[in-house]
Amino acid sequence: MSRLEVTEKIITAKVTQGLKWADVAKKVGRSKEWVTAACLGQMTCNEKQASVIAEIFNLTENEKKWLMVTPYRGSLPTVVPTDPTIYRFYELVNVYGTTFKELIHEEFGDGIMSAIDFKMDLKRENDPNGDRVNIVMSGKFLPYKEY
Amino acid sequence: MSRLEVTEKIITAKVTQGLKWADVAKKVGRSKEWVTAACLGQMTCNEKQASVIAEIFNLTENEKKWLMVTPYRGSLPTVVPTDPTIYRFYELVNVYGTTFKELIHEEFGDGIMSAIDFKMDLKRENDPNGDRVNIVMSGKFLPYKEY
Amino acid sequence: MSRLEVTEKIITAKVTQGLKWADVAKKVGRSKEWVTAACLGQMTCNEKQASVIAEIFNLTENEKKWLMVTPYRGSLPTVVPTDPTIYRFYELVNVYGTTFKELIHEEFGDGIMSAIDFKMDLKRENDPNGDRVNIVMSGKFLPYKEY
Amino acid sequence: MSRLEVTEKIITAKVTQGLKWADVAKKVGRSKEWVTAACLGQMTCNEKQASVIAEIFNLTENEKKWLMVTPYRGSLPTVVPTDPTIYRFYELVNVYGTTFKELIHEEFGDGIMSAIDFKMDLKRENDPNGDRVNIVMSGKFLPYKEY
Amino acid sequence: MSRLEVTEKIITAKVTQGLKWADVAKKVGRSKEWVTAACLGQMTCNEKQASVIAEIFNLTENEKKWLMVTPYRGSLPTVVPTDPTIYRFYELVNVYGTTFKELIHEEFGDGIMSAIDFKMDLKRENDPNGDRVNIVMSGKFLPYKEY
Amino acid sequence: MSRLEVTEKIITAKVTQGLKWADVAKKVGRSKEWVTAACLGQMTCNEKQASVIAEIFNLTENEKKWLMVTPYRGSLPTVVPTDPTIYRFYELVNVYGTTFKELIHEEFGDGIMSAIDFKMDLKRENDPNGDRVNIVMSGKFLPYKEY
Amino acid sequence: MSRLEVTEKIITAKVTQGLKWADVAKKVGRSKEWVTAACLGQMTCNEKQASVIAEIFNLTENEKKWLMVTPYRGSLPTVVPTDPTIYRFYELVNVYGTTFKELIHEEFGDGIMSAIDFKMDLKRENDPNGDRVNIVMSGKFLPYKEY
Amino acid sequence: MSRLEVTEKIITAKVTQGLKWADVAKKVGRSKEWVTAACLGQMTCNEKQASVIAEIFNLTENEKKWLMVTPYRGSLPTVVPTDPTIYRFYELVNVYGTTFKELIHEEFGDGIMSAIDFKMDLKRENDPNGDRVNIVMSGKFLPYKEY
Amino acid sequence: MSRLEVTEKIITAKVTQGLKWADVAKKVGRSKEWVTAACLGQMTCNEKQASVIAEIFNLTENEKKWLMVTPYRGSLPTVVPTDPTIYRFYELVNVYGTTFKELIHEEFGDGIMSAIDFKMDLKRENDPNGDRVNIVMSGKFLPYKEY
Amino acid sequence: MSRLEVTEKIITAKVTQGLKWADVAKKVGRSKEWVTAACLGQMTCNEKQASVIAEIFNLTENEKKWLMVTPYRGSLPTVVPTDPTIYRFYELVNVYGTTFKELIHEEFGDGIMSAIDFKMDLKRENDPNGDRVNIVMSGKFLPYKEY
């Protein structure tokens, strides 16, 4: 799949040029979370966003076009992620999965938190006992409906 | 494993008595997130917390003791969760997994967000386009160290 | 999980009493698709619906309460269904999966067909070459959004 | 397998030329659902259809021949699809699998909806609360027979 | 699932009473292949057939009703069968799978051999070098159709 | 594995030259079932058979030698085949697996139908209701022995 | 499956009575390898053998009958065995699998070592550096045949 | 991994040159079992052995060095081997696994047969009913120890 | 398997009686690591050890006998452990697996660290930055041998 | 992923140049455990460390930069490792997993041994009965906290 090749080219360019996602995001004019996901092949860019990214990473015209195609999503090579940084998130789903479910249903009734109409923000939280990773997720509640 | 039986007894009691996790949490004196996880067999209670929970759900003295034993964690029956409410969280790990990783490393360097020294808060976010589920996660950053 | 036991009791009652889902649905006042799914442990009933179902299948008061609890969804015992009638639907996902994706994106842009804000209708389609199963699915389109 | 290479060439050509499946389908003279599936390596073309597709996507004579060979079907790289747009269909099989089965048997008796003698139509359904994806599936009912 | 219990009761009765499937089949008036599959929970009986089977194996009235319900098919406890007698058939699919496919397409065009409109006959083939198992399968060819 | 490359070269040659397995088989002087399996990398040829096949498909001397090496068998890329034509055979194993087992044991005692000392014949069975695929399998019965 | 219950009863009786497989084998009049496998639910006994085993382990008449039914074979609860004593044999297949294959083909041509017409003998091999487990396996060579 | 490439080069050379493992083994001065395993990438050679093998198969100096590096062992591409010749060994582990375990413990106490301090010999066993594959395995018994 | 029931009885007794493994170990006269593993069904006790354990946990005479039978080892319910405390050890194998391998081979040559002739010690390591878990593992090196 | 290519280049260089990890570690000025893991693509180097490694293994400037990027961790190609040297560590997790858990909780309360704030030392332990592999692991204890 050719989007994968574009993603790999972006990653390689980032390593060799020493770029930062936050700077890329600023140029694109969107959050660092969304822009990073887009560069990693998980989101679809519009023409203007694709042009900015193409320029930063020296993409060809055709490679740029791939950024505007809805990708086949899924960023992990295995069902259970092996990388410890990513695994901790899988662990949260495993340990807190039923808790998420219970509390969403208690507050909202039967339905889900959308992973599509969704946004998030990841930032540093200063703490004298060691700084913390702070992630705010916000997803629209979608109710199951009778019919 | 007997903790599982205590968990099932608690769930059944909650259904038949019509209780709310938020009310249980208030009586225990801890967040609804932690208390729900504890009642679902994912956290360890101290004597006092166990006593409150045991009273609410009519547990025997031995069942109460199980609440004070560190559980074998993992709340899901399958590697990929089938329940749509929980699956959306797995989907987030799948779609945003490499983004979490990149942004944590960009901000903090090599390391992880702890899933142990971790807390979270799930609440309603009012929105004219439909209310949203808002989840704030906070986990200590743990750096990999050379040796 | 106790909902499973209620589901099994309903199925057993249906077999031994010789009931039809269409008749159950009529009494509940909802479509046969939604009511069947609810009886099979995949949807959440309100008090009134649960009362009707409980009466039809001779459920106890506590069993009725389980019908009003959001279930842990997932009706299949294996990742790939072994039953030929159900497998054909998995096969459609396998063969037409990328086609669904391409056509949804071509018509709507990046996003999904909701499986939550969703309804369907299954009926007989008369055909001189042999009658056909006709299924109409309707799910809200949910667009991915930038942020 | 060489059909895969032809498929990838078609997809790449579509991205770089900015084509639409609906337009390809019109030229081929078949539904957009069948033509898209054919271009994605899931259906077999006859000589005339293959010629049209070959011309649109600049295929060589040998590449065109692959379009006329029955493909090894299966469009997904994993048993459970990771892409959210496709996953929702898998979720429907998971949640509604037993419902499909019950209602087909109630209406037709023991048998299946054919995934071979099958056609479908995917279109936009206007809705003031947000447009919907509307899919009509029609598959011949095939009864199990005694012998 | 209660059909499983009926199947187990039938198997246990067969062992303790020392019955033969061929004799059961004769009383039912159908082939030994179909009747065995039905007794093992893979086919649906009509009222008369169910009555004969119920009498042979001393089933209750309710157990008999389960024989008339379309079963959730799939007779094997694992994805790859561990039993050597059954594994050999899986091995045939593995070794000859692409050969079946090529020869069916060469003779009939694109389509499948139905496993629904299907019958088979298993018998002894006398051979001086050691008798052979002879299996004749006959399934309707179902062509893929354009639309 | 190099045998795989020879197989792919044969398949490509067959597509571009428009050959038929039945014709290849006639030239080799063996059944179409065995010859197709051999060309697809599942059987071992002797010198003469390899020479005929090498000539038909324009293989080099070294490629021809691979035809004479016992292959690592297994023609399917996944544990459960995704291709519908092949899946139907897996489904037969799944649905009829225990029936095969019971009837073989009833007729022959404890043992298996050999998948090694095995032959088969696949042909068209004319039928006014639609032609059928007819497959005759013949495998030596091998008894388990005490020792 | 009821044979499993008979097996568990035999194992429990062996533990509580302190029996040895070698002694059971002597009474049955067959090798300790075959008799142990039979008692563990992997081989089929004749009437006389079943009677001896039934007496030793205090089986009922019906339990004895299960010993005379061909079992559903497969003695391990997981695809890859977790028990270290058994895992070492899986490891041998993994490390030496291709070596077994090459040497069998070099000596015998294309075919297999039968696991059905098979016997084995496990004994102690005295060695000053520590005694060794010595296993002699003997399986009939079965050639693949052309047809 | 480069050892894999050396292995593939050796296998290709063997096919095109028409060599025999037994002859290679004689030149190396070790058993055919060990030498075949070494050539297939499962054992580590010393300088002298590597030189002999390198000469036979025309390896470069660097390729020869790989023969002297401890390999990442595991010769099979799937968890359950698909090749029938190798599968039979997996079947033996499956059917006889618990028997191996019981008899080793009965003779030696708690422990394992080493798969490291291990040797084996595979040879033809003449038999009027058809020759047999005879395999003698010898592995040191390693007892579990208390501490 | 009945050993499992004995293990569960021991665990339940420990919870309700409030015992400590270290105290059990002292009474048994062996290390806490070995004794805990034995009580959890992973090691084999001699008569005297079994008697002490049986007395502590109020086991019956027959339950005590199970402690003296070599168990079917494997303490985890899933291939990848879900419990975070245990998962960290799996993560170490995943991250450091090739490092373990390289360093063992560099120091000792080709071979393994025995997991049978093995002992370990787990203790608290005081540290002003937070105490540490200190584990010392010692396993005999077993060299692969030529033959 | 390009880090993989750098790792493979390092491994190949090590084989052809005949280097030792211990010597590489001395030049880098860190433990052989950490440096080996870093060279195998599991740890992140700083500029100075990367320069030393790059010089030893003749890496280009861009390859060196990859050593300074946090890697996607996970060194094993399969969920259960097939290599015997590495498998023994997986076996320890399997056999001793619940023992690790019990003893950590008994000594420290609910929490984990960190695999991030972790170091280890692998060395030879002289022993007249055969030298032993000695591994000391030290990981910070991280307590679960209430909130």
mmCIF file of C-alpha atoms in Angstrom, chain D residues 30-31 33-34 43-44 46 49 70-73 101 105 110 112 115-120 142-147, chain E residues 30-31 33-34 43-44 46 49 70-73 101 105 110 112 115-120 142-147:
data_model
loop_
_atom_site.group_PDB
_atom_site.id
_atom_site.type_symbol
_atom_site.label_atom_id
_atom_site.label_comp_id
_atom_site.label_asym_id
_atom_site.label_seq_id
_atom_site.Cartn_x
_atom_site.Cartn_y
_atom_site.Cartn_z
ATOM 1 C CA ARG D 30 -22.026 -2.234 -14.368
ATOM 2 C CA SER D 31 -22.919 -1.091 -10.842
ATOM 3 C CA GLU D 33 -20.387 -1.820 -6.159
ATOM 4 C CA TRP D 34 -19.442 -4.651 -8.510
ATOM 5 C CA MET D 43 -14.439 -10.091 -8.938
ATOM 6 C CA THR D 44 -13.690 -11.579 -12.373
ATOM 7 C CA ASN D 46 -14.973 -10.616 -18.977
ATOM 8 C CA GLN D 49 -14.899 -5.206 -19.071
ATOM 9 C CA THR D 70 -10.825 -15.649 -10.905
ATOM 10 C CA PRO D 71 -9.008 -14.026 -7.970
ATOM 11 C CA TYR D 72 -8.070 -15.505 -4.600
ATOM 12 C CA ARG D 73 -10.643 -13.475 -2.697
ATOM 13 C CA LYS D 101 -29.531 -16.077 11.833
ATOM 14 C CA HIS D 105 -34.529 -19.094 9.800
ATOM 15 C CA ASP D 110 -32.924 -23.673 7.654
ATOM 16 C CA ILE D 112 -28.363 -19.223 4.309
ATOM 17 C CA ALA D 115 -22.888 -14.376 -0.603
ATOM 18 C CA ILE D 116 -22.328 -15.557 -4.176
ATOM 19 C CA ASP D 117 -25.719 -15.001 -5.829
ATOM 20 C CA PHE D 118 -25.633 -11.628 -4.173
ATOM 21 C CA LYS D 119 -25.828 -7.978 -5.089
ATOM 22 C CA MET D 120 -25.847 -4.771 -3.160
ATOM 23 C CA LEU D 142 -30.321 -21.332 -0.201
ATOM 24 C CA PRO D 143 -32.050 -24.033 1.838
ATOM 25 C CA TYR D 144 -30.261 -26.919 3.522
ATOM 26 C CA LYS D 145 -31.682 -30.111 2.109
ATOM 27 C CA GLU D 146 -32.087 -33.562 3.545
ATOM 28 C CA TYR D 147 -30.725 -36.518 1.653
ATOM 29 C CA ARG E 30 -32.545 -40.776 5.389
ATOM 30 C CA SER E 31 -28.875 -41.319 4.509
ATOM 31 C CA GLU E 33 -24.419 -39.090 6.478
ATOM 32 C CA TRP E 34 -27.308 -36.684 6.976
ATOM 33 C CA MET E 43 -28.766 -30.494 10.752
ATOM 34 C CA THR E 44 -32.430 -29.629 11.413
ATOM 35 C CA ASN E 46 -38.667 -32.185 10.852
ATOM 36 C CA GLN E 49 -37.596 -37.361 12.056
ATOM 37 C CA THR E 70 -31.803 -24.805 13.255
ATOM 38 C CA PRO E 71 -28.546 -25.344 15.152
ATOM 39 C CA TYR E 72 -25.536 -23.057 15.501
ATOM 40 C CA ARG E 73 -23.320 -25.169 13.268
ATOM 41 C CA LYS E 101 -10.240 -23.774 -6.753
ATOM 42 C CA HIS E 105 -13.008 -22.419 -12.106
ATOM 43 C CA ASP E 110 -16.058 -18.150 -11.332
ATOM 44 C CA ILE E 112 -18.230 -22.091 -5.715
ATOM 45 C CA ALA E 115 -21.785 -26.541 0.978
ATOM 46 C CA ILE E 116 -25.515 -26.013 1.563
ATOM 47 C CA ASP E 117 -27.103 -27.624 -1.510
ATOM 48 C CA PHE E 118 -24.752 -30.488 -0.830
ATOM 49 C CA LYS E 119 -24.858 -34.190 -0.206
ATOM 50 C CA MET E 120 -22.290 -36.864 0.313
ATOM 51 C CA LEU E 142 -23.141 -21.454 -7.748
ATOM 52 C CA PRO E 143 -21.784 -18.818 -10.138
ATOM 53 C CA TYR E 144 -20.746 -15.333 -9.101
ATOM 54 C CA LYS E 145 -22.856 -12.889 -11.058
ATOM 55 C CA GLU E 146 -22.203 -9.373 -12.269
ATOM 56 C CA TYR E 147 -24.661 -6.643 -11.427
#
